[in-house]
Tab-separated table of C-alpha atoms in Angstrom:
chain	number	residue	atom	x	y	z
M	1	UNK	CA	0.000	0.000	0.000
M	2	UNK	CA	1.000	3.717	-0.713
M	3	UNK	CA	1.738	5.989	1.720
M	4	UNK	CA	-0.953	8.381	0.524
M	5	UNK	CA	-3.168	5.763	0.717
M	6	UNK	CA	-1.842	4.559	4.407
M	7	UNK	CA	-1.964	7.986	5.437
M	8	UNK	CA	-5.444	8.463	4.031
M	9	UNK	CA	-6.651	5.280	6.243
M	10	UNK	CA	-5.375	6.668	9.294
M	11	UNK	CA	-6.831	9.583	8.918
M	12	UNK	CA	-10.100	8.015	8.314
M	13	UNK	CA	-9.742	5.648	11.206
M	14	UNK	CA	-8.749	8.879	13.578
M	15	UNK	CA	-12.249	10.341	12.712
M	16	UNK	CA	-14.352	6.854	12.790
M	17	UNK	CA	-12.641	6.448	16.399
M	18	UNK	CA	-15.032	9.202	18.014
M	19	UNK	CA	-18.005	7.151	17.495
M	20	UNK	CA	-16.817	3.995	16.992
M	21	UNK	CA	-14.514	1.064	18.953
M	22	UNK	CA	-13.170	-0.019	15.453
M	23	UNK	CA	-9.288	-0.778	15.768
M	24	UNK	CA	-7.027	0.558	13.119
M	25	UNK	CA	-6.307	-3.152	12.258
M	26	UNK	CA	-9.786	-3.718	12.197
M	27	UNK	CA	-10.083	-0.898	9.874
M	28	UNK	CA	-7.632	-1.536	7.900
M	29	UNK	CA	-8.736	-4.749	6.356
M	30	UNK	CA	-10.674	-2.813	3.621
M	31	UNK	CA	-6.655	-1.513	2.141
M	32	UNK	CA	-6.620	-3.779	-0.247
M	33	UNK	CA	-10.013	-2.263	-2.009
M	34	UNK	CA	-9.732	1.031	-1.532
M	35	UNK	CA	-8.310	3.280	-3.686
M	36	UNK	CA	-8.176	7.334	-3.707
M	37	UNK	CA	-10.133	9.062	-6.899
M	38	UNK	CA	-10.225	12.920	-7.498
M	39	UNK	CA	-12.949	14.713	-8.803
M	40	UNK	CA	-13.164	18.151	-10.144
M	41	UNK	CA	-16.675	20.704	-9.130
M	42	UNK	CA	-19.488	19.457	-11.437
M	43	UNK	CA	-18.068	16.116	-11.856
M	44	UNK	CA	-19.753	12.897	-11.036
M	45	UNK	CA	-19.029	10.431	-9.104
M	46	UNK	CA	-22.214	8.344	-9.778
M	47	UNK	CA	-25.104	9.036	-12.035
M	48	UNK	CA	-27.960	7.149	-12.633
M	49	UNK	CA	-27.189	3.813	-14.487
M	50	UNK	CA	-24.051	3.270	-12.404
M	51	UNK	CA	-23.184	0.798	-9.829
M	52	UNK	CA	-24.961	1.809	-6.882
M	53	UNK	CA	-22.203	-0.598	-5.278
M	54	UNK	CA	-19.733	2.764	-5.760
M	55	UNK	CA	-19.278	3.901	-2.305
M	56	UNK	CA	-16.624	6.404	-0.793
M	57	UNK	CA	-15.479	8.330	2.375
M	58	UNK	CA	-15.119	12.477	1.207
M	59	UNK	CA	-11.734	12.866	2.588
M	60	UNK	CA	-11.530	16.442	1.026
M	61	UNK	CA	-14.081	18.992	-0.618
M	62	UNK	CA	-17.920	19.318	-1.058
M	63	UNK	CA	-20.141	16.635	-2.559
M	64	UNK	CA	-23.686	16.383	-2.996
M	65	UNK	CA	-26.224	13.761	-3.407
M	66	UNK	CA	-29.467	14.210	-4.991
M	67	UNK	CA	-32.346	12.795	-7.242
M	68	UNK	CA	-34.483	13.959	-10.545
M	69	UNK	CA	-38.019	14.684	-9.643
M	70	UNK	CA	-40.855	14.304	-12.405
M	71	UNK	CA	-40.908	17.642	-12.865
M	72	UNK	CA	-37.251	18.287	-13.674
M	73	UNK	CA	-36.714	19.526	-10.070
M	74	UNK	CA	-33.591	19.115	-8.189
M	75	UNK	CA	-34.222	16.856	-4.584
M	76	UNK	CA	-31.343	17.007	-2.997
M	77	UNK	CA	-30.770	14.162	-0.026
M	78	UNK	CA	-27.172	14.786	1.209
M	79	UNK	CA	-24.297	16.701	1.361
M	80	UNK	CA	-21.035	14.647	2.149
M	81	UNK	CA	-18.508	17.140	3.290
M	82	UNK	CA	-15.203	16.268	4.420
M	83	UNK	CA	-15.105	13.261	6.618
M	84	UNK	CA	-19.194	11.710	5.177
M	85	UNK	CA	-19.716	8.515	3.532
M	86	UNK	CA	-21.283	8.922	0.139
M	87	UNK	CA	-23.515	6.296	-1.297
M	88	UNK	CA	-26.765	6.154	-3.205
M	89	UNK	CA	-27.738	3.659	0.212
M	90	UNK	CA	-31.507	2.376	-0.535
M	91	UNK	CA	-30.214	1.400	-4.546
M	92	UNK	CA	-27.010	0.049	-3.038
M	93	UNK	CA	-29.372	-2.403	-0.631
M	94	UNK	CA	-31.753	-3.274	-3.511
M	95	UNK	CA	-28.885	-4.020	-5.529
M	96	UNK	CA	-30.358	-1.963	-8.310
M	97	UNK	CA	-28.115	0.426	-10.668
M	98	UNK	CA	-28.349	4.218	-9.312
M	99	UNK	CA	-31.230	6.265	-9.617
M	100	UNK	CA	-29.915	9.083	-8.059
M	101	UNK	CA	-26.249	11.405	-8.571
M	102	UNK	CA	-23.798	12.561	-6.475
M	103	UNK	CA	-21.618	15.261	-7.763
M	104	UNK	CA	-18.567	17.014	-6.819
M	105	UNK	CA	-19.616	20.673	-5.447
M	106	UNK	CA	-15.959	21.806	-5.272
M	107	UNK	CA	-12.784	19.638	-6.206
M	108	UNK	CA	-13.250	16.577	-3.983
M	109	UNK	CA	-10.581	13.591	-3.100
M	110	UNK	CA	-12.291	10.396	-1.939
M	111	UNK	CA	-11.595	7.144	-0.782
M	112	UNK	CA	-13.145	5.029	-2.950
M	113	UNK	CA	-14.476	1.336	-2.622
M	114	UNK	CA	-17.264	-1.349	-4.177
M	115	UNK	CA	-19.583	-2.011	-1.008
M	116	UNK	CA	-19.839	-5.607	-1.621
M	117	UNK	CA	-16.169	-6.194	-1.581
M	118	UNK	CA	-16.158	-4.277	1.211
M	119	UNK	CA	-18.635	-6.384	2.904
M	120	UNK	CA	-16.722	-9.800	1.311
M	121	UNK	CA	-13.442	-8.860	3.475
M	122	UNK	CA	-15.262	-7.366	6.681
M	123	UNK	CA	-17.699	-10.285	6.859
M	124	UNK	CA	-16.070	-11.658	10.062
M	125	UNK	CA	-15.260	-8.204	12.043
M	126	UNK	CA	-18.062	-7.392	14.322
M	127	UNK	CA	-16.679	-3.799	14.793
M	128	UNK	CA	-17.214	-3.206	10.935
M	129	UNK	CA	-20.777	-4.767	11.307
M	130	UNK	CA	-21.481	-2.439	13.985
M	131	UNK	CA	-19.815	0.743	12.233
M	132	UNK	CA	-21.879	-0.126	9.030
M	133	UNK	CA	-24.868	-0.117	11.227
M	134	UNK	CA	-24.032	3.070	12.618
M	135	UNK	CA	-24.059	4.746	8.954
M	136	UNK	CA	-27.282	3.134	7.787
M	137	UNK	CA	-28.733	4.239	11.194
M	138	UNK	CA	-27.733	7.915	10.258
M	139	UNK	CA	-27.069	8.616	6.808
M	140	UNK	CA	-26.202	12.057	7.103
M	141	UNK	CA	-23.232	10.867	9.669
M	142	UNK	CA	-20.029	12.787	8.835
M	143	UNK	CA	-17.381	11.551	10.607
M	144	UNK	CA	-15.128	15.077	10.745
């Protein structure tokens, strides 16, 4: 692993720590999957049609998620500043492609990751079990 990437994990882990028991060994079991992706303002990260699988901490800059109404209307759902977890969550349960967008609002650098790889290496950590339940619980959560 890179020490960008290292570094990027610790940081991470640093802010998960406030709410959560997860150990940085724990925590780092997802290194192997992650990887860091920059995005510039007005670009996407996921549209609709994409992997809802796509999931990311916003370890730098503005992000927001947000759906299409009928009438051409912006709904917006979230916005994942520095430290959130971004995720289209209900089409990444269903296993469905995205429905929904989340775009960068300013330059962004996240810490990128397919959920069900993530879930495939945690499977067996109870801490990540309980800090995924913590996120679902509060989807809003930023971690900063």
């Amino acid at each position: 692993m890179n020490d960008i990437l290292q570094d990027s994990l610790q940081k991470v882990h640093e802010k998960l720590s406030k709410f959560s028991d997860i150990s940085l060994d724990e925590f780092l079991a997802i290194s192997s999957i992650v990887r860091i992706e920059k995005i510039n303002a007005g670009e996407f990260f996921i549209q609709p049609g994409d992997s809802a699988l796509k999931v990311a901490f916003t370890l730098q800059g503005l992000a927001k998620t947000y759906y299409i109404l009928d009438n051409d209307k912006e709904l917006i759902s979230h916005f994942g500043i520095e430290g959130s977890f971004l995720g289209v969550y209900t089409d990444m349960l269903k296993k469905v492609p995205s429905t929904g967008y989340i775009e960068a609002v300013e330059p962004c650098t996240l810490l990128t990751m397919n959920y069900q790889e993530m879930l495939n290496v945690t499977k067996d950590k109870i801490a990540w079990a309980h800090l995924l339940r913590t996120f679902a619980a509060k989807s809003d959560l930023a971690i900063s």
